[in-house]
Coordinates of C-alpha atoms and ligand atoms in Angstrom, one line a residue:
X1 CA 24.5 -26.8 -8.5
X2 CA 22.1 -28.9 -6.6
X3 CA 24.4 -31.8 -5.6
X4 CA 25.9 -30.2 -2.4
X5 CA 22.4 -29.6 -1.2
X6 CA 21.4 -33.2 -1.9
X7 CA 24.6 -34.4 -0.2
X8 CA 23.6 -32.2 2.8
X9 CA 20.1 -33.6 2.8
X10 CA 21.4 -37.2 2.7
X11 CA 23.8 -36.4 5.5
X12 CA 21.0 -34.8 7.5
X13 CA 18.5 -37.7 6.9
X14 CA 21.3 -40.1 8.0
X15 CA 22.0 -38.0 11.1
X16 CA 18.3 -37.7 11.7
X17 CA 17.7 -41.5 11.6
X18 CA 20.5 -42.2 14.1
X19 CA 19.6 -39.3 16.4
X20 CA 15.9 -40.2 16.2
X21 CA 16.4 -43.5 17.8
X22 CA 18.3 -41.9 20.7
X23 CA 16.1 -38.9 21.2
X24 CA 12.7 -40.5 21.0
X25 CA 10.1 -38.5 22.8
X26 CA 12.3 -35.7 24.0
X27 CA 10.8 -32.3 24.9
X28 CA 11.6 -29.1 23.2
X29 CA 10.9 -25.6 24.6
X30 CA 11.5 -22.6 22.3
X31 CA 11.3 -19.1 23.8
X32 CA 10.8 -16.5 21.1
X33 CA 11.9 -12.9 21.3
X34 CA 11.4 -10.1 18.7
X35 CA 9.5 -10.0 15.4
X36 CA 7.2 -12.3 13.5
X37 CA 10.0 -13.7 11.5
X38 CA 11.4 -15.2 14.7
X39 CA 8.0 -16.6 15.4
X40 CA 8.1 -18.3 12.0
X41 CA 11.7 -19.5 12.5
X42 CA 10.8 -21.0 15.9
X43 CA 8.0 -23.0 14.2
X44 CA 10.4 -24.2 11.6
X45 CA 13.0 -25.2 14.2
X46 CA 10.3 -27.3 15.8
X47 CA 9.5 -28.8 12.4
X48 CA 13.2 -29.6 11.8
X49 CA 13.6 -31.2 15.2
X50 CA 10.3 -33.2 15.1
X51 CA 11.9 -36.2 13.2
X52 CA 14.4 -36.5 15.9
X53 CA 11.6 -37.2 18.4
X54 CA 11.4 -33.7 19.9
X55 CA 7.8 -32.6 20.8
X56 CA 7.1 -29.1 21.9
X57 CA 6.3 -28.1 25.4
X58 CA 5.2 -24.7 26.8
X59 CA 6.9 -25.6 30.1
X60 CA 10.6 -24.9 30.2
X61 CA 11.0 -27.1 33.2
X62 CA 9.8 -30.2 31.2
X63 CA 12.3 -29.6 28.4
X64 CA 15.3 -31.6 27.4
X65 CA 16.3 -28.9 24.9
X66 CA 15.6 -25.2 25.4
X67 CA 16.3 -22.8 22.5
X68 CA 16.2 -19.0 23.0
X69 CA 15.3 -17.6 19.6
X70 CA 16.7 -14.1 20.1
X71 CA 16.4 -10.5 18.9
X72 CA 19.2 -8.0 18.6
X73 CA 17.3 -5.0 17.4
X74 CA 17.7 -2.9 20.6
X75 CA 20.2 -3.2 23.4
X76 CA 17.4 -4.2 25.9
X77 CA 16.4 -7.1 23.7
X78 CA 19.9 -8.5 23.6
X79 CA 20.5 -8.0 27.3
X80 CA 17.3 -9.9 28.2
X81 CA 18.8 -12.9 26.5
X82 CA 22.0 -12.8 28.7
X83 CA 20.0 -12.5 31.9
X84 CA 17.8 -15.4 30.8
X85 CA 20.9 -17.5 30.1
X86 CA 22.2 -16.6 33.5
X87 CA 19.0 -18.0 35.1
X88 CA 19.1 -21.1 33.0
X89 CA 22.6 -21.9 34.1
X90 CA 21.4 -22.8 37.5
X91 CA 18.6 -24.9 36.0
X92 CA 21.0 -26.7 33.8
X93 CA 23.3 -27.5 36.7
X94 CA 20.5 -28.7 38.9
X95 CA 19.3 -30.9 36.0
X96 CA 22.8 -32.4 35.5
X97 CA 22.9 -33.2 39.2
X98 CA 19.5 -34.9 39.0
X99 CA 20.8 -37.1 36.1
X100 CA 18.4 -35.5 33.5
X101 CA 20.6 -33.3 31.3
X102 CA 19.3 -30.2 29.7
X103 CA 20.7 -28.9 26.4
X104 CA 20.7 -25.1 25.8
X105 CA 20.6 -23.4 22.4
X106 CA 20.8 -19.8 21.3
X107 CA 19.3 -19.0 17.9
X108 CA 18.3 -15.9 16.1
X109 CA 20.0 -12.5 15.6
X110 CA 22.0 -12.4 18.9
X111 CA 23.5 -15.7 17.9
X112 CA 24.3 -14.3 14.5
X113 CA 25.7 -11.0 15.6
X114 CA 27.6 -12.0 18.7
X115 CA 28.0 -15.8 18.7
X116 CA 31.5 -15.6 20.2
X117 CA 30.2 -13.2 22.9
X118 CA 27.4 -15.7 23.8
X119 CA 29.9 -18.5 24.3
X120 CA 32.2 -16.2 26.3
X121 CA 29.5 -14.9 28.6
X122 CA 27.5 -18.1 28.8
X123 CA 29.9 -21.1 28.3
X124 CA 27.1 -23.4 29.5
X125 CA 25.3 -22.9 26.1
X126 CA 25.6 -26.0 23.9
X127 CA 24.4 -24.7 20.6
X128 CA 24.6 -21.4 18.8
X129 CA 22.8 -21.2 15.5
X130 CA 22.1 -18.3 13.2
X131 CA 18.8 -17.5 11.4
X132 CA 20.1 -18.9 8.1
X133 CA 21.5 -22.1 9.5
X134 CA 18.9 -23.6 11.9
X135 CA 18.0 -26.2 9.3
X136 CA 21.3 -27.8 10.4
X137 CA 20.2 -28.2 14.0
X138 CA 20.1 -32.0 13.6
X139 CA 23.7 -32.0 12.5
X140 CA 24.7 -29.9 15.4
X141 CA 22.9 -32.1 17.9
X142 CA 24.6 -35.1 16.3
X143 CA 28.0 -33.4 16.7
X144 CA 27.2 -32.6 20.3
X145 CA 26.2 -36.2 21.0
X146 CA 29.6 -37.3 19.6
X147 CA 31.3 -34.4 21.4
X148 CA 32.8 -33.7 18.0
X149 CA 33.4 -30.0 17.8
X150 CA 31.5 -27.1 19.1
X151 CA 27.9 -26.6 18.3
X152 CA 28.2 -23.2 16.6
X153 CA 26.9 -22.4 13.2
X154 CA 26.1 -18.8 12.4
X155 CA 27.5 -18.1 9.0
X156 CA 25.3 -17.2 5.9
X157 CA 25.6 -20.5 4.0
X158 CA 25.4 -20.7 0.2
X159 CA 22.6 -23.3 0.3
X160 CA 19.1 -22.0 1.2
X161 CA 17.7 -23.3 4.5
X162 CA 14.3 -23.3 2.8
X163 CA 15.4 -26.2 0.5
X164 CA 16.3 -28.3 3.6
X165 CA 13.2 -27.6 5.7
X166 CA 10.5 -30.2 5.9
X167 CA 7.5 -29.7 3.6
X168 CA 4.8 -30.4 6.2
X169 CA 3.7 -27.4 8.3
X170 CA 1.9 -27.5 11.5
X171 CA -1.0 -25.0 12.0
X172 CA -2.6 -24.6 15.3
X173 CA -4.8 -21.6 14.9
X174 CA -6.2 -20.9 11.5
X175 CA -3.6 -18.2 11.0
X176 CA 0.0 -18.8 9.9
X177 CA 3.2 -17.0 9.0
X178 CA 5.1 -17.7 5.7
X179 CA 8.5 -16.1 5.2
X180 CA 8.9 -15.1 1.5
X181 CA 11.8 -12.7 1.8
X182 CA 14.7 -12.2 4.1
X183 CA 17.4 -9.7 4.7
X184 CA 17.6 -6.0 4.0
X185 CA 19.7 -3.8 1.7
X186 CA 18.3 -0.5 3.0
X187 CA 20.8 0.2 5.8
X188 CA 18.8 2.6 7.9
X189 CA 21.5 4.2 10.0
X190 CA 20.1 2.9 13.3
X191 CA 19.4 -0.7 12.3
X192 CA 21.3 -3.9 12.8
X193 CA 19.1 -6.0 10.5
X194 CA 21.2 -5.7 7.3
X195 CA 24.2 -7.0 9.4
X196 CA 22.4 -9.8 11.2
X197 CA 20.0 -11.0 8.5
X198 CA 22.2 -10.3 5.5
X199 CA 21.3 -9.1 2.0
X200 CA 17.8 -9.2 0.5
X201 CA 16.8 -12.6 -0.9
X202 CA 13.4 -13.7 -2.1
X203 CA 12.0 -17.3 -2.3
X204 CA 10.8 -18.5 -5.7
X205 CA 7.0 -18.1 -6.1
X206 CA 6.6 -21.9 -6.6
X207 CA 8.0 -22.6 -3.2
X208 CA 5.9 -19.9 -1.6
X209 CA 2.7 -21.3 -3.3
X210 CA 3.6 -24.9 -2.3
X211 CA 4.1 -23.8 1.3
X212 CA 0.8 -21.8 1.3
X213 CA -1.1 -24.9 -0.1
X214 CA 0.4 -27.0 2.6
X215 CA -0.6 -24.5 5.3
X216 CA -4.1 -24.4 4.0
X217 CA -4.3 -28.2 3.9
X218 CA -3.2 -28.1 7.6
X219 CA -6.0 -25.7 8.4
X220 CA -4.8 -22.2 7.8
X221 CA -7.4 -19.7 6.6
X222 CA -5.1 -16.7 6.9
X223 CA -1.5 -16.3 5.9
X224 CA 0.8 -13.4 6.7
X225 CA 3.7 -13.1 4.3
X226 CA 6.8 -12.2 6.1
X227 CA 10.0 -10.4 5.2
X228 CA 12.2 -7.8 6.8
X229 CA 11.4 -5.8 3.6
X230 CA 8.5 -7.9 2.3
X231 CA 7.3 -5.3 -0.2
X232 CA 10.6 -5.4 -2.0
X233 CA 9.9 -9.1 -2.8
X234 CA 11.4 -10.0 -6.2
X235 CA 11.2 -13.8 -6.5
X236 CA 11.4 -16.1 -9.5
X237 CA 7.9 -16.4 -10.9
X238 CA 6.1 -19.5 -12.2
X239 CA 6.4 -18.0 -15.7
X240 CA 10.1 -17.6 -15.5
X241 CA 9.9 -13.8 -14.9
X242 CA 10.6 -12.0 -11.7
X243 CA 7.5 -11.5 -9.7
X244 CA 6.9 -8.6 -7.3
X245 CA 4.8 -8.9 -4.2
X246 CA 1.6 -7.7 -5.9
X247 CA 2.0 -10.6 -8.5
X248 CA 2.7 -13.1 -5.7
X249 CA -0.3 -12.0 -3.7
X250 CA -2.5 -12.3 -6.9
X251 CA -1.3 -15.9 -7.3
X252 CA -1.9 -16.7 -3.6
X253 CA -5.4 -15.3 -3.9
X254 CA -6.1 -18.2 -6.3
X255 CA -5.3 -20.8 -3.6
X256 CA -8.5 -22.5 -2.7
X257 CA -9.5 -22.1 0.9
X258 CA -7.2 -19.2 1.7
X259 CA -9.5 -16.5 3.0
X260 CA -7.1 -13.9 4.1
X261 CA -3.7 -12.6 3.1
X262 CA -1.5 -10.1 5.0
X263 CA 2.1 -9.0 4.6
X264 CA 4.6 -7.4 6.9
X265 CA 7.0 -5.5 7.2
X266 CA 7.0 -2.9 4.4
X267 CA 9.3 -0.1 3.5
X268 CA 7.4 3.0 2.4
X269 CA 9.5 3.8 -0.7
X270 CA 8.9 0.2 -2.0
X271 CA 5.1 0.6 -2.0
X272 CA 4.6 0.1 -5.8
X273 CA 1.6 1.2 -7.8
X274 CA 0.7 -2.4 -8.4
X275 CA 0.8 -3.2 -4.7
X276 CA -1.3 -0.2 -3.9
X277 CA -3.8 -1.2 -6.6
X278 CA -3.9 -4.8 -5.2
X279 CA -5.4 -3.4 -2.0
X280 CA -8.4 -2.2 -4.0
X281 CA -8.7 -5.3 -6.2
X282 CA -7.9 -8.4 -4.1
X283 CA -10.6 -9.0 -1.6
X284 CA -8.5 -11.6 0.4
X285 CA -5.9 -8.8 1.1
X286 CA -6.9 -7.6 4.5
X287 CA -7.5 -3.8 5.0
X288 CA -4.6 -3.4 7.5
X289 CA -1.0 -2.4 6.7
X290 CA 2.0 -2.0 8.9
X291 CA 4.1 0.7 7.3
X292 CA 6.9 2.0 9.5
X293 CA 7.6 5.7 9.1
X294 CA 10.0 6.1 12.1
X295 CA 9.8 9.9 12.3
X296 CA 7.8 12.9 10.9
X297 CA 10.8 15.1 10.5
X298 CA 12.5 15.3 7.2
X299 CA 15.9 16.1 8.8
X300 CA 15.7 13.0 11.0
X301 CA 14.5 10.8 8.2
X302 CA 17.5 11.9 6.1
X303 CA 19.9 11.2 9.0
X304 CA 18.2 7.8 9.4
X305 CA 19.0 7.2 5.7
X306 CA 15.3 6.5 5.0
X307 CA 14.4 6.9 1.4
X308 CA 11.2 8.8 2.1
X309 CA 10.3 12.2 3.6
X310 CA 7.2 13.0 5.6
X311 CA 5.3 14.2 2.6
X312 CA 6.2 11.1 0.6
X313 CA 4.7 9.1 3.4
X314 CA 1.5 11.2 3.4
X315 CA 1.2 10.7 -0.4
X316 CA 1.6 7.0 -0.2
X317 CA -1.0 6.7 2.5
X318 CA -3.3 8.9 0.5
X319 CA -3.0 6.6 -2.5
X320 CA -3.5 3.5 -0.4
X321 CA -6.7 5.0 1.1
X322 CA -7.9 6.0 -2.3
X323 CA -7.5 2.3 -3.3
X324 CA -9.0 0.9 -0.1
X325 CA -10.9 3.5 1.9
X326 CA -11.2 1.5 5.1
X327 CA -7.4 0.7 5.2
X328 CA -6.2 0.8 8.8
X329 CA -2.6 1.7 9.4
X330 CA 0.0 0.7 11.9
X331 CA 3.6 2.0 12.1
X332 CA 6.9 2.0 13.9
X333 CA 8.4 5.1 15.5
X334 CA 11.8 5.9 17.0
X335 CA 12.1 8.9 19.3
X336 CA 15.3 10.5 20.5
X337 CA 17.3 9.7 17.3
X338 CA 20.7 11.6 17.4
X339 CA 20.1 15.2 16.7
X340 CA 16.3 15.1 17.1
X341 CA 15.2 18.5 18.2
X342 CA 11.9 19.6 19.9
X343 CA 10.7 20.8 16.4
X344 CA 11.6 17.4 14.9
X345 CA 9.7 15.6 17.6
X346 CA 6.7 18.0 17.1
X347 CA 6.7 17.1 13.4
X348 CA 6.3 13.4 14.4
X349 CA 3.4 14.2 16.6
X350 CA 1.9 16.3 13.7
X351 CA 2.2 13.4 11.3
X352 CA 0.6 11.0 13.7
X353 CA -2.3 13.4 14.2
X354 CA -2.8 13.8 10.5
X355 CA -2.6 10.1 9.5
X356 CA -4.3 8.4 12.4
X357 CA -2.9 5.0 13.3
X358 CA -5.0 2.2 14.7
X359 CA -1.9 0.5 16.3
X360 CA 1.8 1.3 16.6
X361 CA 5.1 0.3 18.0
X362 CA 7.3 3.1 19.4
X363 CA 10.7 2.9 20.8
X364 CA 13.4 5.0 22.3
X365 CA 16.4 5.1 20.0
X366 CA 19.0 2.5 21.1
X367 CA 22.6 2.9 19.9
X368 CA 23.7 -0.3 18.3
X369 CA 27.4 -1.0 18.0
X370 CA 28.6 -1.0 14.3
X371 CA 25.7 1.1 13.0
X372 CA 26.4 4.7 11.7
X373 CA 23.9 6.4 14.0
X374 CA 25.8 5.1 17.1
X375 CA 28.7 7.4 16.1
X376 CA 26.6 10.5 15.4
X377 CA 26.8 13.7 17.4
X378 CA 23.8 14.9 19.3
X379 CA 22.9 11.7 21.2
X380 CA 19.7 12.5 23.1
X381 CA 19.8 12.0 26.9
X382 CA 17.6 9.1 28.1
X383 CA 15.2 11.1 30.3
X384 CA 14.3 13.3 27.3
X385 CA 13.8 10.2 25.1
X386 CA 11.5 8.8 27.9
X387 CA 9.5 12.0 28.0
X388 CA 9.0 12.1 24.2
X389 CA 8.1 8.4 24.1
X390 CA 5.4 9.0 26.8
X391 CA 3.9 11.9 24.8
X392 CA 3.9 9.9 21.5
X393 CA 2.5 6.9 23.1
X394 CA -0.3 8.9 24.7
X395 CA -1.3 10.1 21.3
X396 CA -1.0 6.7 19.6
X397 CA -3.0 5.0 22.4
X398 CA -5.7 7.6 22.1
X399 CA -6.0 6.9 18.4
X400 CA -6.1 3.2 19.0
X401 CA -8.8 3.5 21.6
X402 CA -10.9 5.8 19.4
X403 CA -10.7 3.3 16.5
X404 CA -11.6 0.4 18.7
X405 CA -14.6 2.3 20.1
X406 CA -15.7 3.3 16.7
X407 CA -16.0 -0.4 15.8
X408 CA -18.8 -0.9 18.3
X409 CA -22.1 -1.7 16.6
X410 CA -20.4 -2.9 13.4
X411 CA -20.5 -6.5 12.1
X412 CA -16.9 -7.7 11.4
X413 CA -15.7 -11.1 10.0
X414 CA -13.4 -12.5 12.7
X415 CA -11.0 -15.5 12.3
X416 CA -11.3 -17.4 15.6
X417 CA -7.8 -18.4 16.5
X418 CA -7.6 -19.7 20.1
X419 CA -9.3 -20.4 23.4
X420 CA -9.6 -17.4 25.6
X421 CA -8.6 -17.3 29.2
X422 CA -12.2 -17.6 30.4
X423 CA -14.1 -20.9 29.9
X424 CA -16.2 -20.8 26.7
X425 CA -14.4 -17.8 25.4
X426 CA -12.6 -17.7 22.0
X427 CA -10.2 -15.1 20.7
X428 CA -10.0 -14.1 17.1
X429 CA -8.7 -11.3 14.8
X430 CA -10.7 -8.7 13.0
X431 CA -9.7 -7.6 9.5
X432 CA -8.0 -4.7 11.1
X433 CA -5.8 -7.0 13.4
X434 CA -7.8 -6.2 16.6
X435 CA -8.1 -9.1 19.0
X436 CA -11.8 -9.9 19.4
X437 CA -13.1 -11.9 22.4
X438 CA -16.4 -13.8 22.1
X439 CA -18.4 -16.5 23.9
X440 CA -18.7 -19.2 21.2
X441 CA -18.5 -22.9 20.5
X442 CA -14.9 -24.2 20.3
X443 CA -15.9 -26.1 17.1
X444 CA -15.7 -22.7 15.4
X445 CA -12.0 -22.4 16.0
X446 CA -10.2 -21.9 12.8
X447 CA -13.1 -20.4 10.9
X448 CA -14.1 -16.9 9.9
X449 CA -17.4 -15.9 11.4
X450 CA -19.3 -12.6 11.4
X451 CA -19.5 -11.1 14.9
X452 CA -21.4 -8.1 16.1
X453 CA -19.0 -5.8 18.0
X454 CA -20.5 -4.9 21.3
X455 CA -17.7 -2.9 22.8
X456 CA -14.3 -1.4 21.9
X457 CA -11.7 -1.7 24.6
X458 CA -8.2 -0.2 24.7
X459 CA -6.5 -3.3 23.4
X460 CA -9.3 -5.5 22.0
X461 CA -13.0 -5.7 21.0
X462 CA -15.8 -7.7 22.6
X463 CA -17.9 -9.4 20.0
X464 CA -21.1 -11.5 20.0
X465 CA -22.1 -14.3 17.7
X466 CA -24.8 -13.2 15.2
X467 CA -28.3 -14.3 16.0
X468 CA -27.6 -14.4 19.8
X469 CA -29.3 -11.6 21.7
Ligands
SAH501 N1 11.5 -4.0 8.4 C1 11.8 -4.5 9.7 C2 12.0 -3.4 10.7 C3 13.0 -3.8 11.5 S1 13.1 -3.5 13.1 C4 10.8 -5.5 10.3 O1 11.0 -6.7 10.0 O2 9.9 -5.2 11.0 C5 11.6 -3.1 13.8 C6 11.5 -1.7 14.3 O3 12.5 -1.6 15.4 C7 12.0 -0.7 13.3 O4 11.0 -0.3 12.4 C8 12.4 0.5 14.2 O5 11.3 1.3 14.5 C9 12.8 -0.2 15.5 N2 14.3 -0.2 15.6 C10 15.2 -0.7 14.8 N3 16.5 -0.4 15.2 C11 16.3 0.4 16.4 C12 17.2 1.1 17.2 N4 18.5 1.0 17.1 N5 16.7 1.7 18.3 C13 15.3 1.8 18.5 N6 14.4 1.2 17.6 C14 14.9 0.5 16.6
F3S502 FE1 16.2 -2.1 9.4 FE2 15.6 -0.1 7.8 FE3 15.9 -2.5 6.8 S1 14.7 -0.5 9.7 S2 15.2 -3.8 8.4 S3 17.5 -1.3 7.7 S4 14.4 -1.0 6.2

């Protein structure tokens, strides 16, 4: 079973050695679109390319290789990629004239879903690589260097990319992402993810724990476990049994030096009793949960092929809050799903009012080719979608501001993650995922410190180091 993987590794390390000598000190710029899983994948692509001599740069104009790590979830997200590729065509041509060639790659879900379309609409793209195949980037670059075949690799391979990714992780900010589960079997009628990311798979717990330890050794104090459907995690456990997410989190809570654990994104119907209980029992598990509901109308939820109705969602939230009374909730909403009536939309507003969200993402429904909802009757006109979105966002924003304001006067533990825009300012995260700005010594970066919250602003908090008047 393992020999093809070993062969691949040998081939890669051989390619890597050759390519490394050629590509020493080249610059890599990755532009990331979409979800946290893409952020994780971008980091891992940088890890894969580091042995070839690629170092990261924030400046696209300095790069020898630019990779767009793309999102396909809504039409707008995909179209953004094509307009960026159009812009980069001129840059690439200018660079070729100047004798400093620029390589262009497209990764992520647009690459997966429409690789051929990318090559047709943007023939100047050198590499197209799917979310399951980016561990083979060195091989593609090698093929390109030899001009031996097109640089396209978007299939779902039998070998797991995780077995081929380097062990060392790079942590810049005290907080890191760790993908534990990929793919989705839920087939919500509006969503492309089951087609672009494939069926649900979970990584073995031993791999997750090893990566977590390596992240902590590299400075991570907080880890967010990622999966398209993270709470349906069912990986091989260290005891030979299948572990669910609650069991995995309990094992991670034993990792020395790991102060905070989060997970995202969760499917409401998969919130098990054990996972709900974990929120009350595991102090490292942060009191914040992103739990997409999509709509407050039972008819719309049914047409969306969600496996919960509005009351199920209310009950799940009730149980979570019983386990962890200060749990803050975030969610995703779609307005203007086909057939959504005024009454359906009013039900969504009602649910939001009842639950109270501290943060949320809300979108106009976007018809995606190949998904069942794109064929449904009752498509809602765009101006009506826009009107509903504005109303929903007004309510959600008001809830977010109210929550932020209510934090004023409290002392919250904040993980300081990065320098702020102003000199001497650091930015961190509260347990509830709010950004917190504070004047503090840069030496505190990467640590969790108690801060007195002075002010709650619409999108952030202003904190003060304790003991400073
Ligand atoms: N579990 C996933 C959710 C996938 S997509 C995750 O990893 O986060 C994120 C959100 O995009 C969804 O919850 C949904 O609200 C929104 N979305 C997905 N498809 C959409 C579509 N066709 N139109 C509008 N919004 C969509
Ligand atoms: Fe998409 Fe529904 Fe899965 S939103 S990711 S099909 S849970």
